[in-house]
JSON list of C-alpha atoms and ligand atoms in Angstrom, two decimals:
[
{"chain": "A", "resi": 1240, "resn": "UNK", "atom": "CA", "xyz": [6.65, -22.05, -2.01]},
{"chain": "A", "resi": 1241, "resn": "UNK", "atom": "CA", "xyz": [8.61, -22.41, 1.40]},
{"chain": "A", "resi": 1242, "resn": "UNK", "atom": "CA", "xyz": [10.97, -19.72, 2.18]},
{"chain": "A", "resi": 1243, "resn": "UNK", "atom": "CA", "xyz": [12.96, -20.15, 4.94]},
{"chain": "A", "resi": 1244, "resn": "UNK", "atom": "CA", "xyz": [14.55, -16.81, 6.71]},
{"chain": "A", "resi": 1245, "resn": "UNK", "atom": "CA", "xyz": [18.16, -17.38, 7.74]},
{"chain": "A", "resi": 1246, "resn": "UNK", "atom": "CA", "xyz": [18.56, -15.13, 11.09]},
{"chain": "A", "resi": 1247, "resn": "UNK", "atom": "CA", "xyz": [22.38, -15.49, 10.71]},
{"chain": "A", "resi": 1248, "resn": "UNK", "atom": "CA", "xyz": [22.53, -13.65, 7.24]},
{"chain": "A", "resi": 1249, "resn": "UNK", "atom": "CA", "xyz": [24.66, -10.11, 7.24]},
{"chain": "A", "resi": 1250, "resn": "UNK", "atom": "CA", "xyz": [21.52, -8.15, 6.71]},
{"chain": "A", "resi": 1251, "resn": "UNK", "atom": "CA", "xyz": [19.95, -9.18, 9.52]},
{"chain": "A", "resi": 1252, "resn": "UNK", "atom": "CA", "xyz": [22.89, -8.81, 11.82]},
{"chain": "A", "resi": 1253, "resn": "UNK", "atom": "CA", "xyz": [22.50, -5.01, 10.18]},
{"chain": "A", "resi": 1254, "resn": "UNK", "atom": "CA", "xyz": [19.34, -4.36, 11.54]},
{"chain": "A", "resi": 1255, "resn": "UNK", "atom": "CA", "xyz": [20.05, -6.07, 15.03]},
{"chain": "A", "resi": 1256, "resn": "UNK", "atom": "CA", "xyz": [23.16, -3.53, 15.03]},
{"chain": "A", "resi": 1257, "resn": "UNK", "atom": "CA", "xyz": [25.55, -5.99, 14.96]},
{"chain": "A", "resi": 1258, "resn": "UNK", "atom": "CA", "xyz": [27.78, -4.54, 11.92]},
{"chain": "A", "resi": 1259, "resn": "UNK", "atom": "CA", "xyz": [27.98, -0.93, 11.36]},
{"chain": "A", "resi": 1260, "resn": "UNK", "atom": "CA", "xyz": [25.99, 0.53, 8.42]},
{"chain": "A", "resi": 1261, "resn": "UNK", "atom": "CA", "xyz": [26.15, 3.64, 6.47]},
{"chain": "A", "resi": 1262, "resn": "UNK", "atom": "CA", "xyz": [22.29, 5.01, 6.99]},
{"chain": "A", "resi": 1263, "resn": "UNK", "atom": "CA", "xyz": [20.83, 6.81, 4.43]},
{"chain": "A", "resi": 1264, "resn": "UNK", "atom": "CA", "xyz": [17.17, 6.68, 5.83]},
{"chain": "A", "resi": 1265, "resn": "UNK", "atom": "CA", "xyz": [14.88, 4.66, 8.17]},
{"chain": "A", "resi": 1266, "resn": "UNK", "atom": "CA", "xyz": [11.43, 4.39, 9.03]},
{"chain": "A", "resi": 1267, "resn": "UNK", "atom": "CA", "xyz": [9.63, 1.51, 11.22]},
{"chain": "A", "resi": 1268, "resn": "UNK", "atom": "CA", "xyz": [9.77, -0.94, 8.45]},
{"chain": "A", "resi": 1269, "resn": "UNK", "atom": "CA", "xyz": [12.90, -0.40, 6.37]},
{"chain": "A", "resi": 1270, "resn": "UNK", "atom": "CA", "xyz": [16.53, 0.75, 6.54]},
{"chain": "A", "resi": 1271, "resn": "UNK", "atom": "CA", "xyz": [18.47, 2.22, 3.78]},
{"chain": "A", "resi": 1272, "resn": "UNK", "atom": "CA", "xyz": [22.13, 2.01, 3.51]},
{"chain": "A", "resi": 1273, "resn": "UNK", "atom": "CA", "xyz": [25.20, 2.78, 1.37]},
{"chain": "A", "resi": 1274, "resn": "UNK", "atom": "CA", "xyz": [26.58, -0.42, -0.45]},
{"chain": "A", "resi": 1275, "resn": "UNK", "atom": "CA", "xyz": [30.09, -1.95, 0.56]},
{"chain": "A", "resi": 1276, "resn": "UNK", "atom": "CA", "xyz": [31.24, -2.19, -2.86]},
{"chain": "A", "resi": 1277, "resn": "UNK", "atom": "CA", "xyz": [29.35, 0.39, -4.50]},
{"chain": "A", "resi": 1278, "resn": "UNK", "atom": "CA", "xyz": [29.30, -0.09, -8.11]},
{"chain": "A", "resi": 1279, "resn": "UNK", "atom": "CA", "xyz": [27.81, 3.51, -9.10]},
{"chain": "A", "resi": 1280, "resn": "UNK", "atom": "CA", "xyz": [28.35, 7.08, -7.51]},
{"chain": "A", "resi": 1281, "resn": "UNK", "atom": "CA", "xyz": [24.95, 6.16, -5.81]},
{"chain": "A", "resi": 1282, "resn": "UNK", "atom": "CA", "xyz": [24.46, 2.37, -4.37]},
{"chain": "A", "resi": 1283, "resn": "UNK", "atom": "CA", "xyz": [21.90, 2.28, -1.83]},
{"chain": "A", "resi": 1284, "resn": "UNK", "atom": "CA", "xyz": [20.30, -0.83, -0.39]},
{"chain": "A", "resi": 1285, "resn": "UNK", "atom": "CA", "xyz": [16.99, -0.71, 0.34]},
{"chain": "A", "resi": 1286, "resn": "UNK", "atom": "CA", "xyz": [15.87, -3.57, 3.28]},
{"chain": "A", "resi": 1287, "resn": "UNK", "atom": "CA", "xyz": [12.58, -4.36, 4.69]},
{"chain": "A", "resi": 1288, "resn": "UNK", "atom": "CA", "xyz": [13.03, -4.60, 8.95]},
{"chain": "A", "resi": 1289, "resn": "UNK", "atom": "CA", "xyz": [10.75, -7.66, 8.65]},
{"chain": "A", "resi": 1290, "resn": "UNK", "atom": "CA", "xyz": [12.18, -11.16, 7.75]},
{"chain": "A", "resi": 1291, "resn": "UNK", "atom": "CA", "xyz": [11.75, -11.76, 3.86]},
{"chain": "A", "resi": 1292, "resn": "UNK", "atom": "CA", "xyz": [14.53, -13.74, 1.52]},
{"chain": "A", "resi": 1293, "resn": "UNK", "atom": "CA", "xyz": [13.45, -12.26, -1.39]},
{"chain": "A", "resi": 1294, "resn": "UNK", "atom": "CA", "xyz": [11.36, -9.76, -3.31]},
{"chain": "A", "resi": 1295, "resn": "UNK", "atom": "CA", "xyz": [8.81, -12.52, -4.19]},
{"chain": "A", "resi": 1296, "resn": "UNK", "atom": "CA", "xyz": [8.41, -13.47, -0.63]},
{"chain": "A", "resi": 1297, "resn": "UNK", "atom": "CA", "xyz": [8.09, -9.49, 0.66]},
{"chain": "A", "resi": 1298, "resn": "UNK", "atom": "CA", "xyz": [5.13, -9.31, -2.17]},
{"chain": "A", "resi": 1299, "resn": "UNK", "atom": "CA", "xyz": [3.41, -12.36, -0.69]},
{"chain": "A", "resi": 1300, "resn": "UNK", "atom": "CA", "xyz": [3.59, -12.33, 2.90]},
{"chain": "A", "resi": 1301, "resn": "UNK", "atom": "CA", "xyz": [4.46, -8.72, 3.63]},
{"chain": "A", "resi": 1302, "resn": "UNK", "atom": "CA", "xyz": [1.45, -6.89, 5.64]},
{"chain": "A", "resi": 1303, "resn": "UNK", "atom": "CA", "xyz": [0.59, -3.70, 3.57]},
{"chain": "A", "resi": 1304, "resn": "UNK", "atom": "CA", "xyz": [1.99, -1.59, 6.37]},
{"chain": "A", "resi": 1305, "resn": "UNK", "atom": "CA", "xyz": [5.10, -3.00, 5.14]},
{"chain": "A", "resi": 1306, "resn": "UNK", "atom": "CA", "xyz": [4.89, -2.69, 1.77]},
{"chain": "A", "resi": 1307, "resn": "UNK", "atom": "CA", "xyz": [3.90, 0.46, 2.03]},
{"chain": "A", "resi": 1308, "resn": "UNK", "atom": "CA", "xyz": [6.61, 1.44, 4.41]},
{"chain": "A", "resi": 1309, "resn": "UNK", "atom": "CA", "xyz": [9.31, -0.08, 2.22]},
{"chain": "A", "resi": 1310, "resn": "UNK", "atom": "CA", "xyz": [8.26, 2.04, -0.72]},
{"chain": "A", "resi": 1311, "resn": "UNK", "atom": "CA", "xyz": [8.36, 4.98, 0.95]},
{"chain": "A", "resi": 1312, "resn": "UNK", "atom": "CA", "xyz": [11.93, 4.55, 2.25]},
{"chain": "A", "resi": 1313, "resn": "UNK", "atom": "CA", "xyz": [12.26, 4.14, -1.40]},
{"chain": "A", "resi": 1314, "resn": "UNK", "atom": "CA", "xyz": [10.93, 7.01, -2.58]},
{"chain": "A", "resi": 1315, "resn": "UNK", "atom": "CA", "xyz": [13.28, 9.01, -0.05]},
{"chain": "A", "resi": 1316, "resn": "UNK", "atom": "CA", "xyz": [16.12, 7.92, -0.67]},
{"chain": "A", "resi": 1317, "resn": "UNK", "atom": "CA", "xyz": [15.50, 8.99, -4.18]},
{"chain": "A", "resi": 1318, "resn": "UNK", "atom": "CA", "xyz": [15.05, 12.20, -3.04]},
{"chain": "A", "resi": 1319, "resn": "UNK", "atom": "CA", "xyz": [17.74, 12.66, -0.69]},
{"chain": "A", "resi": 1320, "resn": "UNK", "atom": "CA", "xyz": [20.12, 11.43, -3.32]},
{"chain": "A", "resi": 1321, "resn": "UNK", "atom": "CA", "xyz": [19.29, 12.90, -5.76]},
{"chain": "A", "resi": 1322, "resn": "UNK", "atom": "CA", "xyz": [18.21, 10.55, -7.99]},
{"chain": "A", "resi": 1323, "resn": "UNK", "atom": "CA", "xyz": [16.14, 12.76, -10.39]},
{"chain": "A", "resi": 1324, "resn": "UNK", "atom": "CA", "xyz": [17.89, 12.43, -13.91]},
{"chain": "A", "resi": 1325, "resn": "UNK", "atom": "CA", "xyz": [17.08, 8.57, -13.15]},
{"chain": "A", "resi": 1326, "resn": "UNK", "atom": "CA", "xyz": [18.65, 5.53, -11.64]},
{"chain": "A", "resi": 1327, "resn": "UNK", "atom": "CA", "xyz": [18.29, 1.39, -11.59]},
{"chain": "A", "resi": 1328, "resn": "UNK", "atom": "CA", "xyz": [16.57, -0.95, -9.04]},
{"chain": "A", "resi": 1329, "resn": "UNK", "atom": "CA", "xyz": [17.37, -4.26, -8.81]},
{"chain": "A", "resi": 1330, "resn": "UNK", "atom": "CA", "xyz": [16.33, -7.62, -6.77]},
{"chain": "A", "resi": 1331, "resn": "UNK", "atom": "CA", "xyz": [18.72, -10.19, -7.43]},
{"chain": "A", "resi": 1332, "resn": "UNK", "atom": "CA", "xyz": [16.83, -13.53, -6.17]},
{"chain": "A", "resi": 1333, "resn": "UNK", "atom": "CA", "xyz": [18.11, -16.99, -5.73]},
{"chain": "A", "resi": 1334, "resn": "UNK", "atom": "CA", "xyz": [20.43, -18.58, -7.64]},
{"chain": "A", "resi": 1335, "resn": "UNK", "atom": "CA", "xyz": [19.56, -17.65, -11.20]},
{"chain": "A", "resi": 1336, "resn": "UNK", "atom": "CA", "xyz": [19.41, -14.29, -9.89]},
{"chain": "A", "resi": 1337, "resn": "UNK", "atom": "CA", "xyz": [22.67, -14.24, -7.87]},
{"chain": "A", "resi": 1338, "resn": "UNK", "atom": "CA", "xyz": [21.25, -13.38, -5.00]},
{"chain": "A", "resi": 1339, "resn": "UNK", "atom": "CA", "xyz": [24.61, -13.13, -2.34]},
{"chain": "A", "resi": 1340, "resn": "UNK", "atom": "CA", "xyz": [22.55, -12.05, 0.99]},
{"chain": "A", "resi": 1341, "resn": "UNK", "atom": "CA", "xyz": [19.43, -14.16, 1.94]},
{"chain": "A", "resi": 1342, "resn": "UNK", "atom": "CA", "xyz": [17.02, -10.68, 2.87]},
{"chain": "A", "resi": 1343, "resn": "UNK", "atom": "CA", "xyz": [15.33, -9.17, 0.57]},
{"chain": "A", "resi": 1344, "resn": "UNK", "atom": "CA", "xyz": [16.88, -6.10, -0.50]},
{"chain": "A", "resi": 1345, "resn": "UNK", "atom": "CA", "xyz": [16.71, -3.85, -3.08]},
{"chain": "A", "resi": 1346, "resn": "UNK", "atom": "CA", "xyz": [19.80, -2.42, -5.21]},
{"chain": "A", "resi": 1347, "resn": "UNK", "atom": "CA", "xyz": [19.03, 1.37, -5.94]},
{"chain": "A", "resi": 1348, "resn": "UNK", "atom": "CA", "xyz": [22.07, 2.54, -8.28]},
{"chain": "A", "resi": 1349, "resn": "UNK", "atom": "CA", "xyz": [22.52, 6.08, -10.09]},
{"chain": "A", "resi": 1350, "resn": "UNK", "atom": "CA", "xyz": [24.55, 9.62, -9.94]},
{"chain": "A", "resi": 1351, "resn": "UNK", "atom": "CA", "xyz": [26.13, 9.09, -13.47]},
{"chain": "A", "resi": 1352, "resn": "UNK", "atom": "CA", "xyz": [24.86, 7.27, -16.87]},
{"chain": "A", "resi": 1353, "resn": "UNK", "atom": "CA", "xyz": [24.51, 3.67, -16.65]},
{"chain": "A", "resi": 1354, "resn": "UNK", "atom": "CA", "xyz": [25.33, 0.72, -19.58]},
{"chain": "A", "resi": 1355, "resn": "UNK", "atom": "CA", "xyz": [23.03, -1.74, -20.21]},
{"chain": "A", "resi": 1356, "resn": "UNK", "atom": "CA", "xyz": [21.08, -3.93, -17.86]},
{"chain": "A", "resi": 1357, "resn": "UNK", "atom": "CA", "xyz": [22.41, -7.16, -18.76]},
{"chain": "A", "resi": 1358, "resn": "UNK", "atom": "CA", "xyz": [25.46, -8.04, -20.73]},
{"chain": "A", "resi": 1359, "resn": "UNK", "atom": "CA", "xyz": [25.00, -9.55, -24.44]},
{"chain": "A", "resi": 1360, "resn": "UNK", "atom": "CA", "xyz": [24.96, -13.16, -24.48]},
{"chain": "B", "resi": 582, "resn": "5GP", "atom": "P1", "xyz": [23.13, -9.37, -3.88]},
{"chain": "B", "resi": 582, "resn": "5GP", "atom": "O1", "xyz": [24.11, -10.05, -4.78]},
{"chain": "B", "resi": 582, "resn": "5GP", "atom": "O2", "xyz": [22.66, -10.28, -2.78]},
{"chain": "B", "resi": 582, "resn": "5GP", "atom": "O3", "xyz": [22.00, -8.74, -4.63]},
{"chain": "B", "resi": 582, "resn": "5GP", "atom": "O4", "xyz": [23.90, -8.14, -3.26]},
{"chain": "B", "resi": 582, "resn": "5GP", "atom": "C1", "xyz": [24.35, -8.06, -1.96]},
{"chain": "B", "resi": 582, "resn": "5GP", "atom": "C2", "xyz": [25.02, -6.73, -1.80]},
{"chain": "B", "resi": 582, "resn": "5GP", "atom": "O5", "xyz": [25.30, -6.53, -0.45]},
{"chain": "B", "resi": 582, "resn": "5GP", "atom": "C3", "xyz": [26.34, -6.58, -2.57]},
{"chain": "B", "resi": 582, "resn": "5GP", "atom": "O6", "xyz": [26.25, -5.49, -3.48]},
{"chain": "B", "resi": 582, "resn": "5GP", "atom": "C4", "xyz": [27.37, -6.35, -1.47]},
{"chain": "B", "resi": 582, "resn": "5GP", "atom": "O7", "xyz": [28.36, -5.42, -1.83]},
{"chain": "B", "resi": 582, "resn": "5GP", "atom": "C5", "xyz": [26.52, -5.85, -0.32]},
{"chain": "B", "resi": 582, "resn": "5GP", "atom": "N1", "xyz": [27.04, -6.19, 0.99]},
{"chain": "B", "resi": 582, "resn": "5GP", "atom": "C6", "xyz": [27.48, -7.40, 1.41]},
{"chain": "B", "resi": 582, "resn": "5GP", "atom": "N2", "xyz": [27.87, -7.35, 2.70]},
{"chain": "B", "resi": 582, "resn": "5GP", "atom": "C7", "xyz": [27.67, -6.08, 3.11]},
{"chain": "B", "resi": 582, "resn": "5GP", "atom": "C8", "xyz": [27.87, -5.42, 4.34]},
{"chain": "B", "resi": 582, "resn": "5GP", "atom": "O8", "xyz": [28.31, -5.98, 5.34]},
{"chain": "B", "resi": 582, "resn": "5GP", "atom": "N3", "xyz": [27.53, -4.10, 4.41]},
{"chain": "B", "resi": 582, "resn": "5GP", "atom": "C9", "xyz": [27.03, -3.44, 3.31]},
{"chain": "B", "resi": 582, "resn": "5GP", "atom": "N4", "xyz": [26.72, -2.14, 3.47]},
{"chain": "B", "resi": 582, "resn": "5GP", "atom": "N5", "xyz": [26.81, -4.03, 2.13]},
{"chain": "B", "resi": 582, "resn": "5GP", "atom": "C10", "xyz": [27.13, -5.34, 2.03]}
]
């Protein structure tokens, strides 16, 4: 599979520090940051500093610097916000996912009791 990295998308104009972001952590290969539209008490995105569209494409062609890097932003932001009675991670991807923003990112939401993942159908 092709995936093609749009340099224009909001994310990326994040990490180039061309719109202001709400930091919660950073390390060489990942910046955390506070949600716009937070739908929890806790709504951190977690983005890789490399150029991936999608979780699937981070997995593949990620080095393991990366990967590693991105997982332990991960880990601290669970730490720093408190995430220990639990929380939810999600990677919207493409369209079947509803994936809004074109770089990967990953949803980390918590700080009160959650409803289920998906809605009855
Ligand atoms: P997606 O649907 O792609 O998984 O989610 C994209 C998320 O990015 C949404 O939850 C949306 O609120 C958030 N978002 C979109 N634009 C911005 C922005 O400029 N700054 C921040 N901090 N979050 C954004």
């Amino acid at each position: 599979m092709d995936f093609d990295y749009d340099t224009n998308n909001i994310f990326a104009k994040i990490l180039r520090g061309e719109i202001p972001n709400q930091t919660v952590f950073e390390n060489d290969h990942a910046l955390a940051f506070r949600d716009i539209n937070p739908g929890a008490p806790v709504h951190v995105l977690v983005i890789p500093k490399g150029p991936y569209v999608s979780i699937d494409h981070f997995a593949r062609d990620a080095s393991p610097e990366e990967q590693v890097g991105f997982f332990a932003a991960v880990a601290r932001v669970c730490e720093v916000e408190n995430l220990s009675q639990g929380f939810r991670s999600i990677a919207n991807t493409r369209t079947h996912g509803v994936q809004d923003v074109p770089h990967f990112h990953l949803h980390l939401i918590g700080g009160k009791q959650l409803g289920a993942m998906l809605p009855q159908s």
